[in-house]
mmCIF file of C-alpha atoms and ligand atoms in Angstrom:
data_model
loop_
_atom_site.group_PDB
_atom_site.id
_atom_site.type_symbol
_atom_site.label_atom_id
_atom_site.label_comp_id
_atom_site.label_asym_id
_atom_site.label_seq_id
_atom_site.Cartn_x
_atom_site.Cartn_y
_atom_site.Cartn_z
ATOM 1 C CA MET R 1 5.723 -42.945 4.853
ATOM 2 C CA SER R 2 4.140 -39.512 5.188
ATOM 3 C CA GLU R 3 5.297 -36.762 2.871
ATOM 4 C CA GLU R 4 4.082 -34.094 5.237
ATOM 5 C CA ILE R 5 5.873 -30.954 6.433
ATOM 6 C CA LEU R 6 4.859 -29.802 9.908
ATOM 7 C CA VAL R 7 5.525 -26.259 11.110
ATOM 8 C CA LEU R 8 5.412 -25.596 14.857
ATOM 9 C CA ILE R 9 3.905 -22.278 15.909
ATOM 10 C CA GLU R 10 5.439 -20.345 18.759
ATOM 11 C CA HIS R 11 3.019 -17.968 20.403
ATOM 12 C CA ARG R 12 2.572 -15.726 23.400
ATOM 13 C CA GLY R 13 -0.408 -13.723 24.590
ATOM 14 C CA GLY R 14 -2.649 -15.179 21.865
ATOM 15 C CA LYS R 15 -0.357 -14.063 19.023
ATOM 16 C CA ALA R 16 1.935 -16.113 16.830
ATOM 17 C CA ARG R 17 5.510 -14.829 16.863
ATOM 18 C CA ALA R 18 6.936 -13.374 13.645
ATOM 19 C CA ILE R 19 9.304 -16.321 13.261
ATOM 20 C CA SER R 20 6.301 -18.653 13.012
ATOM 21 C CA TRP R 21 4.982 -16.764 9.973
ATOM 22 C CA GLU R 22 8.471 -16.896 8.479
ATOM 23 C CA ALA R 23 8.526 -20.681 9.045
ATOM 24 C CA ILE R 24 5.060 -21.068 7.483
ATOM 25 C CA GLY R 25 6.138 -19.086 4.407
ATOM 26 C CA PHE R 26 9.259 -21.206 4.070
ATOM 27 C CA GLY R 27 7.320 -24.457 4.700
ATOM 28 C CA GLN R 28 4.839 -23.537 1.967
ATOM 29 C CA LYS R 29 7.667 -22.805 -0.451
ATOM 30 C CA LEU R 30 9.307 -26.161 0.307
ATOM 31 C CA ALA R 31 5.979 -28.028 0.132
ATOM 32 C CA GLY R 32 5.344 -26.491 -3.297
ATOM 33 C CA LEU R 33 8.834 -27.304 -4.601
ATOM 34 C CA LEU R 34 8.848 -30.860 -3.313
ATOM 35 C CA ASN R 35 5.152 -31.514 -3.879
ATOM 36 C CA ARG R 36 4.394 -32.330 -0.242
ATOM 37 C CA GLU R 37 1.509 -31.654 2.125
ATOM 38 C CA MET R 38 1.936 -29.127 4.894
ATOM 39 C CA ALA R 39 0.247 -28.547 8.244
ATOM 40 C CA VAL R 40 0.742 -26.156 11.118
ATOM 41 C CA VAL R 41 1.036 -27.376 14.728
ATOM 42 C CA LEU R 42 -0.256 -25.358 17.663
ATOM 43 C CA LEU R 43 0.324 -26.401 21.279
ATOM 44 C CA GLY R 44 -1.374 -24.570 24.135
ATOM 45 C CA HIS R 45 -4.499 -24.105 26.176
ATOM 46 C CA GLU R 46 -7.599 -22.263 24.956
ATOM 47 C CA VAL R 47 -5.906 -21.365 21.695
ATOM 48 C CA ASP R 48 -9.031 -21.637 19.527
ATOM 49 C CA ALA R 49 -8.963 -17.971 18.469
ATOM 50 C CA LEU R 50 -5.328 -18.217 17.409
ATOM 51 C CA ALA R 51 -5.982 -21.526 15.617
ATOM 52 C CA ALA R 52 -8.876 -19.907 13.715
ATOM 53 C CA GLU R 53 -6.652 -16.956 12.774
ATOM 54 C CA MET R 54 -3.931 -19.319 11.564
ATOM 55 C CA THR R 55 -6.348 -21.286 9.339
ATOM 56 C CA GLN R 56 -7.718 -18.040 7.924
ATOM 57 C CA ARG R 57 -4.394 -16.372 7.237
ATOM 58 C CA CYS R 58 -2.448 -19.280 5.769
ATOM 59 C CA GLY R 59 -5.202 -21.637 4.650
ATOM 60 C CA GLN R 60 -3.316 -24.660 5.961
ATOM 61 C CA ALA R 61 -4.540 -27.492 8.188
ATOM 62 C CA VAL R 62 -3.881 -26.523 11.808
ATOM 63 C CA LEU R 63 -3.255 -29.391 14.221
ATOM 64 C CA VAL R 64 -4.202 -28.225 17.721
ATOM 65 C CA ALA R 65 -2.963 -29.989 20.843
ATOM 66 C CA SER R 66 -4.844 -28.357 23.699
ATOM 67 C CA SER R 67 -4.382 -29.041 27.396
ATOM 68 C CA PRO R 68 -4.170 -26.964 30.602
ATOM 69 C CA GLN R 69 -0.713 -28.503 31.019
ATOM 70 C CA LEU R 70 0.358 -26.769 27.806
ATOM 71 C CA GLU R 71 -0.756 -23.336 28.950
ATOM 72 C CA SER R 72 2.864 -22.373 29.533
ATOM 73 C CA TYR R 73 5.781 -23.819 27.667
ATOM 74 C CA THR R 74 7.801 -26.531 29.410
ATOM 75 C CA PRO R 75 10.325 -28.693 27.537
ATOM 76 C CA GLU R 76 8.943 -31.925 29.016
ATOM 77 C CA ALA R 77 5.362 -31.251 27.901
ATOM 78 C CA TYR R 78 6.386 -30.018 24.432
ATOM 79 C CA CYS R 79 8.656 -33.026 23.856
ATOM 80 C CA ALA R 80 5.993 -35.465 25.077
ATOM 81 C CA VAL R 81 3.221 -34.050 22.872
ATOM 82 C CA LEU R 82 5.381 -33.481 19.806
ATOM 83 C CA SER R 83 6.968 -36.938 19.966
ATOM 84 C CA GLN R 84 3.452 -38.484 20.170
ATOM 85 C CA LEU R 85 2.350 -36.389 17.215
ATOM 86 C CA VAL R 86 5.405 -37.295 15.160
ATOM 87 C CA CYS R 87 4.933 -41.011 15.925
ATOM 88 C CA GLN R 88 1.260 -40.818 14.866
ATOM 89 C CA ARG R 89 1.729 -38.828 11.649
ATOM 90 C CA SER R 90 5.297 -39.766 10.636
ATOM 91 C CA PRO R 91 5.927 -36.406 8.962
ATOM 92 C CA TRP R 92 8.846 -35.955 6.622
ATOM 93 C CA LEU R 93 10.033 -32.682 8.170
ATOM 94 C CA LEU R 94 9.354 -30.725 11.345
ATOM 95 C CA LEU R 95 10.173 -27.015 10.976
ATOM 96 C CA LEU R 96 10.774 -24.801 14.008
ATOM 97 C CA GLY R 97 11.861 -21.225 14.570
ATOM 98 C CA HIS R 98 15.342 -21.039 16.086
ATOM 99 C CA THR R 99 14.147 -19.330 19.246
ATOM 100 C CA TYR R 100 15.266 -19.694 22.863
ATOM 101 C CA GLN R 101 12.305 -22.036 23.293
ATOM 102 C CA ALA R 102 13.334 -24.278 20.387
ATOM 103 C CA ILE R 103 16.973 -24.196 21.481
ATOM 104 C CA ASP R 104 15.689 -25.506 24.824
ATOM 105 C CA PHE R 105 13.573 -28.429 23.645
ATOM 106 C CA ALA R 106 14.480 -29.312 20.016
ATOM 107 C CA PRO R 107 17.733 -31.220 20.753
ATOM 108 C CA ARG R 108 15.894 -33.232 23.415
ATOM 109 C CA LEU R 109 13.046 -33.973 20.991
ATOM 110 C CA ALA R 110 15.502 -35.019 18.269
ATOM 111 C CA ALA R 111 17.237 -37.344 20.740
ATOM 112 C CA MET R 112 13.890 -38.817 21.863
ATOM 113 C CA LEU R 113 12.999 -39.523 18.234
ATOM 114 C CA GLY R 114 16.498 -40.725 17.355
ATOM 115 C CA ARG R 115 16.631 -38.229 14.485
ATOM 116 C CA GLY R 116 18.926 -35.410 13.379
ATOM 117 C CA LEU R 117 18.367 -31.697 13.899
ATOM 118 C CA ILE R 118 19.860 -29.022 11.642
ATOM 119 C CA PRO R 119 19.717 -25.834 13.712
ATOM 120 C CA ASN R 120 19.642 -22.141 12.817
ATOM 121 C CA CYS R 121 19.336 -22.440 9.026
ATOM 122 C CA VAL R 122 19.481 -19.315 6.888
ATOM 123 C CA ASP R 123 18.863 -20.801 3.448
ATOM 124 C CA PHE R 124 18.391 -24.031 1.538
ATOM 125 C CA ARG R 125 19.383 -25.635 -1.771
ATOM 126 C CA TRP R 126 17.282 -27.985 -3.846
ATOM 127 C CA ASP R 127 18.964 -29.409 -6.931
ATOM 128 C CA GLY R 128 15.982 -31.482 -8.009
ATOM 129 C CA THR R 129 17.032 -34.575 -6.088
ATOM 130 C CA GLN R 130 18.765 -33.488 -2.917
ATOM 131 C CA LEU R 131 17.762 -30.987 -0.278
ATOM 132 C CA THR R 132 20.421 -29.284 1.818
ATOM 133 C CA PHE R 133 20.194 -26.528 4.384
ATOM 134 C CA VAL R 134 22.615 -23.646 4.844
ATOM 135 C CA ARG R 135 23.789 -22.569 8.283
ATOM 136 C CA GLN R 136 26.417 -20.064 9.319
ATOM 137 C CA VAL R 137 29.379 -20.875 11.524
ATOM 138 C CA PHE R 138 32.296 -18.885 13.016
ATOM 139 C CA ASN R 139 30.230 -15.732 13.498
ATOM 140 C CA GLY R 140 28.947 -15.786 9.933
ATOM 141 C CA LYS R 141 32.397 -16.108 8.331
ATOM 142 C CA LEU R 142 31.559 -19.481 6.789
ATOM 143 C CA ASN R 143 28.410 -21.080 5.428
ATOM 144 C CA LEU R 144 27.897 -24.818 5.841
ATOM 145 C CA GLU R 145 25.631 -26.845 3.586
ATOM 146 C CA VAL R 146 24.171 -29.691 5.599
ATOM 147 C CA GLY R 147 21.943 -32.597 4.533
ATOM 148 C CA PHE R 148 20.238 -35.379 6.449
ATOM 149 C CA LYS R 149 21.314 -38.989 6.693
ATOM 150 C CA GLY R 150 18.861 -41.705 7.586
ATOM 151 C CA SER R 151 15.110 -41.874 7.455
ATOM 152 C CA PRO R 152 12.676 -39.052 8.247
ATOM 153 C CA PRO R 153 11.266 -37.290 10.147
ATOM 154 C CA HIS R 154 13.952 -34.633 10.003
ATOM 155 C CA LEU R 155 14.072 -31.596 12.275
ATOM 156 C CA VAL R 156 15.166 -28.153 11.093
ATOM 157 C CA SER R 157 15.143 -24.820 12.928
ATOM 158 C CA LEU R 158 15.205 -21.528 11.021
ATOM 159 C CA GLN R 159 17.125 -18.405 11.965
ATOM 160 C CA GLN R 160 14.824 -15.524 12.885
ATOM 161 C CA GLY R 161 14.527 -13.078 9.999
ATOM 162 C CA ALA R 162 16.285 -15.356 7.488
ATOM 163 C CA PHE R 163 13.026 -16.101 5.644
ATOM 164 C CA SER R 164 10.295 -13.639 4.901
ATOM 165 C CA ALA R 165 6.951 -13.655 6.694
ATOM 166 C CA TYR R 166 5.584 -11.882 3.609
ATOM 167 C CA ASP R 167 5.986 -15.121 1.615
ATOM 168 C CA VAL R 168 2.981 -16.684 3.384
ATOM 169 C CA GLN R 169 0.361 -17.643 0.796
ATOM 170 C CA SER R 170 -3.261 -18.465 1.388
ATOM 171 C CA ALA R 171 -3.435 -22.212 0.747
ATOM 172 C CA SER R 172 -6.695 -24.032 0.123
ATOM 173 C CA ASN R 173 -6.786 -26.517 2.986
ATOM 174 C CA PRO R 174 -8.042 -24.505 5.976
ATOM 175 C CA LYS R 175 -9.198 -26.943 8.623
ATOM 176 C CA LEU R 176 -8.803 -27.439 12.347
ATOM 177 C CA VAL R 177 -7.777 -30.868 13.585
ATOM 178 C CA HIS R 178 -7.653 -31.594 17.313
ATOM 179 C CA VAL R 179 -4.836 -33.985 18.140
ATOM 180 C CA ASP R 180 -4.085 -35.921 21.295
ATOM 181 C CA ALA R 181 -2.337 -33.967 24.044
ATOM 182 C CA ALA R 182 -2.484 -36.623 26.766
ATOM 183 C CA LEU R 183 0.154 -35.913 29.370
ATOM 184 C CA THR R 184 0.727 -38.043 32.432
ATOM 185 C CA PRO R 185 1.411 -36.084 35.650
ATOM 186 C CA GLU R 186 4.911 -37.511 35.945
ATOM 187 C CA VAL R 187 5.890 -35.946 32.586
ATOM 188 C CA LEU R 188 5.577 -32.477 34.068
ATOM 189 C CA LYS R 189 8.533 -31.809 36.292
ATOM 190 C CA ARG R 190 8.105 -28.052 36.619
ATOM 191 C CA LYS R 191 5.425 -25.408 36.634
ATOM 192 C CA VAL R 192 5.812 -21.933 35.163
ATOM 193 C CA LEU R 193 4.743 -19.378 37.787
ATOM 194 C CA GLY R 194 5.043 -16.321 35.545
ATOM 195 C CA ILE R 195 7.083 -14.709 32.811
ATOM 196 C CA LEU R 196 9.248 -11.745 33.709
ATOM 197 C CA LYS R 197 10.432 -9.232 31.142
ATOM 198 C CA THR R 198 14.186 -8.632 31.340
ATOM 199 C CA ALA R 199 13.864 -4.873 31.107
ATOM 200 C CA GLN R 200 10.844 -2.624 31.283
ATOM 201 C CA GLY R 201 9.944 -1.061 27.964
ATOM 202 C CA GLN R 202 12.700 -2.821 26.043
ATOM 203 C CA VAL R 203 11.725 -3.631 22.467
ATOM 204 C CA ASP R 204 12.276 -7.175 21.246
ATOM 205 C CA LEU R 205 13.837 -6.367 17.870
ATOM 206 C CA THR R 206 12.697 -9.637 16.300
ATOM 207 C CA GLN R 207 9.090 -8.565 16.985
ATOM 208 C CA ALA R 208 9.428 -4.887 16.001
ATOM 209 C CA ASP R 209 7.496 -3.672 12.949
ATOM 210 C CA ILE R 210 9.860 -0.732 12.520
ATOM 211 C CA ILE R 211 13.577 -0.553 13.350
ATOM 212 C CA VAL R 212 15.711 2.574 13.198
ATOM 213 C CA ALA R 213 19.360 1.518 13.138
ATOM 214 C CA GLY R 214 22.459 3.662 13.410
ATOM 215 C CA GLY R 215 26.074 3.014 12.526
ATOM 216 C CA ARG R 216 29.525 4.524 12.873
ATOM 217 C CA GLY R 217 28.346 7.454 10.766
ATOM 218 C CA LEU R 218 26.669 8.781 13.912
ATOM 219 C CA ALA R 219 30.182 9.618 15.178
ATOM 220 C CA ASN R 220 29.736 9.103 18.929
ATOM 221 C CA LYS R 221 27.397 8.098 21.748
ATOM 222 C CA GLU R 222 26.050 11.608 22.332
ATOM 223 C CA LYS R 223 25.243 12.194 18.670
ATOM 224 C CA PHE R 224 23.613 8.753 18.460
ATOM 225 C CA GLN R 225 20.746 10.272 20.481
ATOM 226 C CA ILE R 226 19.016 11.401 17.254
ATOM 227 C CA ILE R 227 18.540 7.710 16.330
ATOM 228 C CA LEU R 228 16.797 7.134 19.681
ATOM 229 C CA ASP R 229 14.676 10.244 19.068
ATOM 230 C CA LEU R 230 13.581 9.079 15.612
ATOM 231 C CA ALA R 231 12.835 5.594 16.956
ATOM 232 C CA GLN R 232 10.756 7.053 19.765
ATOM 233 C CA VAL R 233 8.602 9.221 17.534
ATOM 234 C CA LEU R 234 8.025 6.283 15.158
ATOM 235 C CA GLY R 235 7.389 3.774 17.981
ATOM 236 C CA ALA R 236 10.303 1.770 16.560
ATOM 237 C CA GLY R 237 12.970 -0.519 17.956
ATOM 238 C CA VAL R 238 16.580 0.692 17.958
ATOM 239 C CA GLY R 239 19.179 -1.295 16.047
ATOM 240 C CA ALA R 240 22.880 -0.760 15.550
ATOM 241 C CA SER R 241 25.861 -1.913 13.574
ATOM 242 C CA ARG R 242 28.725 -3.552 15.391
ATOM 243 C CA PRO R 243 31.000 -0.514 15.859
ATOM 244 C CA VAL R 244 28.158 1.091 17.830
ATOM 245 C CA THR R 245 27.875 -1.772 20.319
ATOM 246 C CA ASP R 246 31.631 -2.409 20.374
ATOM 247 C CA GLY R 247 32.099 1.265 21.219
ATOM 248 C CA GLY R 248 29.613 1.023 24.091
ATOM 249 C CA TRP R 249 27.173 3.531 22.575
ATOM 250 C CA LEU R 250 24.421 0.911 22.945
ATOM 251 C CA PRO R 251 24.187 -2.488 24.677
ATOM 252 C CA LYS R 252 25.117 -5.550 22.620
ATOM 253 C CA GLU R 253 21.494 -6.768 22.277
ATOM 254 C CA HIS R 254 20.833 -3.909 19.822
ATOM 255 C CA GLN R 255 23.406 -5.226 17.338
ATOM 256 C CA ILE R 256 22.030 -6.429 14.021
ATOM 257 C CA GLY R 257 24.023 -8.805 11.895
ATOM 258 C CA SER R 258 25.908 -12.060 11.738
ATOM 259 C CA SER R 259 27.136 -11.790 15.311
ATOM 260 C CA GLY R 260 24.014 -9.970 16.504
ATOM 261 C CA GLN R 261 20.298 -10.358 15.913
ATOM 262 C CA THR R 262 18.617 -11.264 12.634
ATOM 263 C CA VAL R 263 15.534 -9.143 12.063
ATOM 264 C CA ALA R 264 12.874 -8.701 9.379
ATOM 265 C CA PRO R 265 10.689 -5.720 10.320
ATOM 266 C CA LYS R 266 8.226 -4.109 7.921
ATOM 267 C CA LEU R 267 10.455 -1.020 7.801
ATOM 268 C CA TYR R 268 14.225 -0.793 8.463
ATOM 269 C CA ILE R 269 15.819 2.649 8.451
ATOM 270 C CA ALA R 270 19.618 2.374 8.257
ATOM 271 C CA CYS R 271 21.392 5.602 9.206
ATOM 272 C CA GLY R 272 25.131 6.052 8.712
ATOM 273 C CA ILE R 273 25.619 2.323 8.087
ATOM 274 C CA SER R 274 27.859 1.328 5.176
ATOM 275 C CA GLY R 275 26.234 -2.064 4.491
ATOM 276 C CA ALA R 276 28.993 -4.571 5.246
ATOM 277 C CA ILE R 277 27.922 -8.149 4.516
ATOM 278 C CA GLN R 278 27.956 -8.995 8.246
ATOM 279 C CA HIS R 279 25.319 -6.302 8.792
ATOM 280 C CA LEU R 280 23.251 -7.125 5.692
ATOM 281 C CA VAL R 281 22.748 -10.791 6.649
ATOM 282 C CA GLY R 282 20.934 -9.593 9.745
ATOM 283 C CA MET R 283 18.406 -7.275 8.070
ATOM 284 C CA SER R 284 18.194 -7.836 4.313
ATOM 285 C CA ASN R 285 14.846 -9.633 4.610
ATOM 286 C CA SER R 286 13.144 -6.514 5.957
ATOM 287 C CA GLY R 287 9.966 -5.520 4.114
ATOM 288 C CA CYS R 288 11.149 -2.036 3.140
ATOM 289 C CA ILE R 289 14.697 -0.716 3.621
ATOM 290 C CA VAL R 290 15.461 2.991 3.769
ATOM 291 C CA ALA R 291 19.142 3.950 3.801
ATOM 292 C CA ILE R 292 20.585 7.327 4.734
ATOM 293 C CA ASN R 293 24.275 7.731 3.946
ATOM 294 C CA LYS R 294 26.441 10.592 2.735
ATOM 295 C CA ASP R 295 28.411 8.283 0.428
ATOM 296 C CA PRO R 296 26.400 7.572 -2.767
ATOM 297 C CA ASN R 297 28.503 4.442 -3.335
ATOM 298 C CA ALA R 298 27.816 2.902 0.092
ATOM 299 C CA PRO R 299 26.899 -0.797 -0.395
ATOM 300 C CA ILE R 300 23.761 -0.374 1.735
ATOM 301 C CA PHE R 301 22.139 1.393 -1.251
ATOM 302 C CA SER R 302 22.349 -1.823 -3.300
ATOM 303 C CA ILE R 303 19.683 -3.447 -1.105
ATOM 304 C CA ALA R 304 17.733 -0.313 -0.165
ATOM 305 C CA ASP R 305 14.210 0.286 -1.466
ATOM 306 C CA TYR R 306 14.659 4.020 -0.805
ATOM 307 C CA GLY R 307 18.005 5.763 -0.531
ATOM 308 C CA ILE R 308 18.739 9.227 0.800
ATOM 309 C CA VAL R 309 22.234 10.495 -0.022
ATOM 310 C CA GLY R 310 22.875 13.018 2.698
ATOM 311 C CA ASP R 311 24.173 13.826 6.135
ATOM 312 C CA VAL R 312 22.296 11.954 8.877
ATOM 313 C CA PHE R 313 22.519 15.000 11.110
ATOM 314 C CA LYS R 314 20.552 16.984 8.539
ATOM 315 C CA VAL R 315 18.170 14.258 7.295
ATOM 316 C CA VAL R 316 17.153 12.594 10.572
ATOM 317 C CA PRO R 317 15.942 15.810 12.319
ATOM 318 C CA VAL R 318 13.744 16.503 9.272
ATOM 319 C CA LEU R 319 12.283 12.977 9.533
ATOM 320 C CA ILE R 320 11.657 13.472 13.264
ATOM 321 C CA GLU R 321 9.766 16.704 12.627
ATOM 322 C CA ALA R 322 7.781 15.112 9.772
ATOM 323 C CA ALA R 323 6.832 12.137 11.951
ATOM 324 C CA LYS R 324 5.739 14.495 14.756
ATOM 325 C CA GLU R 325 3.573 16.430 12.291
ATOM 326 C CA ILE R 326 1.882 13.240 11.077
ATOM 327 C CA ARG R 327 1.229 12.136 14.670
ATOM 328 C CA LYS R 328 -0.456 15.432 15.633
HETATM 329 C C1 FAD W 401 33.280 -11.990 12.321
HETATM 330 C C2 FAD W 401 32.640 -10.637 12.143
HETATM 331 C C3 FAD W 401 31.352 -10.464 12.579
HETATM 332 C C4 FAD W 401 30.722 -9.225 12.409
HETATM 333 N N1 FAD W 401 29.426 -9.063 12.841
HETATM 334 C C5 FAD W 401 28.806 -7.908 12.605
HETATM 335 C C6 FAD W 401 27.431 -7.733 12.960
HETATM 336 O O1 FAD W 401 26.795 -8.622 13.528
HETATM 337 N N2 FAD W 401 26.854 -6.545 12.681
HETATM 338 C C7 FAD W 401 27.508 -5.522 12.073
HETATM 339 O O2 FAD W 401 26.903 -4.461 11.842
HETATM 340 N N3 FAD W 401 28.819 -5.662 11.740
HETATM 341 C C8 FAD W 401 29.465 -6.805 12.015
HETATM 342 N N4 FAD W 401 30.788 -6.919 11.690
HETATM 343 C C9 FAD W 401 31.508 -5.703 11.275
HETATM 344 C C10 FAD W 401 31.306 -5.358 9.802
HETATM 345 O O3 FAD W 401 32.275 -6.020 9.026
HETATM 346 C C11 FAD W 401 31.451 -3.843 9.572
HETATM 347 O O4 FAD W 401 32.724 -3.435 10.054
HETATM 348 C C12 FAD W 401 30.392 -3.020 10.269
HETATM 349 O O5 FAD W 401 29.099 -3.489 9.927
HETATM 350 C C13 FAD W 401 30.515 -1.576 9.835
HETATM 351 O O6 FAD W 401 29.614 -0.797 10.577
HETATM 352 P P1 FAD W 401 29.128 0.626 10.044
HETATM 353 O O7 FAD W 401 28.435 0.430 8.752
HETATM 354 O O8 FAD W 401 28.379 1.271 11.156
HETATM 355 O O9 FAD W 401 30.498 1.410 9.898
HETATM 356 P P2 FAD W 401 31.286 1.852 8.588
HETATM 357 O O10 FAD W 401 31.533 0.699 7.679
HETATM 358 O O11 FAD W 401 32.461 2.613 9.071
HETATM 359 O O12 FAD W 401 30.274 2.816 7.834
HETATM 360 C C14 FAD W 401 29.891 4.040 8.315
HETATM 361 C C15 FAD W 401 29.061 4.692 7.209
HETATM 362 O O13 FAD W 401 28.536 5.895 7.680
HETATM 363 C C16 FAD W 401 28.567 6.830 6.601
HETATM 364 N N5 FAD W 401 28.591 8.141 7.203
HETATM 365 C C17 FAD W 401 29.588 8.724 7.905
HETATM 366 N N6 FAD W 401 29.202 9.942 8.363
HETATM 367 C C18 FAD W 401 27.947 10.133 7.912
HETATM 368 C C19 FAD W 401 27.003 11.192 8.027
HETATM 369 N N7 FAD W 401 27.266 12.293 8.752
HETATM 370 N N8 FAD W 401 25.804 11.051 7.400
HETATM 371 C C20 FAD W 401 25.498 9.955 6.680
HETATM 372 N N9 FAD W 401 26.352 8.923 6.539
HETATM 373 C C21 FAD W 401 27.549 8.993 7.152
HETATM 374 C C22 FAD W 401 29.792 6.493 5.813
HETATM 375 O O14 FAD W 401 29.661 6.936 4.473
HETATM 376 C C23 FAD W 401 29.823 4.982 5.931
HETATM 377 O O15 FAD W 401 29.160 4.367 4.829
HETATM 378 C C24 FAD W 401 31.420 -8.150 11.833
HETATM 379 C C25 FAD W 401 32.721 -8.363 11.393
HETATM 380 C C26 FAD W 401 33.328 -9.574 11.540
HETATM 381 C C27 FAD W 401 34.733 -9.763 11.049
#
C-alpha cells in the first residue's frame, strides 16, 4: 500500500491557482508529520512550462498527464485520468482545492473509486495516531471533525484561503514524471468552446494579491466609495464585511467570511471592520493584515500585523494620496 500524498494542481492560462499552492503547502506539512511521500499532479495539454515551474518552486515530483483532450477541464476526462492514476499508484490521500471545478468532479471521482470525500476542510488534527479534518457547517456556526473509515485512498478538498500558500517549502525531489493520459473518445461527452468571464474587469478575490475591505464603519454606500478609490489606486480587489453586502452597498460576492469568500492575499487592508469571528475566518491567513479602526480595542487588531487607530475618513484619503505619489 502506497504511503503517498497526491496534490492536484488547478491551473488556467499557464498559471497554477493560489489554492493549489495552499494545497501543496498543506500536503508538505502533512507528509512531514506523517512521514509520507508527496507528489503533485498536473493534468492538461502543453503544460511543460508550468510543470517545470512547479518542480522548481516546490521541489516535489510532478506527475504530468498530458493530452489534447485535457486542454480544457471536463469532469469526464478528469475523472477518467485521475481514477487511472489512483489505481496505478494507490496513493494514501488525494488533496484538492475546494473550487467550483473540484465541486464538479470530486464527488463523481470518489464514487468511481468507491472511496469517501471530505469536502471544504479548514483545518486538521493529528493526535499521533489518528488524523481528522475540520469542516464548517451551518454558515460557520459549527465545526465538524471528520475522519475516514475504510481503506485508502482518501479524498479531501481544502477551503480556499484556509491554508497558507506561504508554507510551501522547497523539497528535494524535483522530477518530472509523465503518466498515462489515455482517453477513449467515448469518455468525452462534451467539448469546451470557450470560457466567458462573468463580468468584465471583476476581480476574483481568491486570486487577488491585495484586498481592500470595508465594513460598517464606512457608514453608508456613498461613503464606501473611498474603499473603491483606495482599491483602484493599489490595483486591489474590494472586499467587505457582511453588513456591507446585507445593506446592498456592494454585491454579495464581495463578502469575506464564513458565509462569504475565504481569501489569503499578500496584503489585506481592513477598514472600519470590527473583526467578528465570522469575518476573521475568511481572511486571517492573509500574508500581511493592516487594520484601520477608530476603536483601539477592536478585535481586528489582535490579528493585525499593522494597526492604525483612527478615523477611516481621515486615514484612507492619506493612503490614497501616498499610493498615487508612489505610482507617479
Ligand atoms: C451565521 C453568521 C454568518 C456570518 N457571516 C459573516 C461573513 O461571512 N462575513 C462577515 O463579515 N460577517 C459575517 N457575519 C456577521 C458578523 O458576526 C459581524 O456582525 C460582522 O462581521 C460585523 O461587520 P463589521 O465589522 O463591518 O461591523 P461592526 O461589527 O459594526 O464594526 C464596525 C467597526 O467599524 C469601526 N468604525 C466605525 N466608524 C469608524 C470610522 N469612522 N473609522 C474607523 N473605524 C470605524 C467601529 O469601531 C467598529 O469596530 C455572520 C454572522 C452570522 C451569525
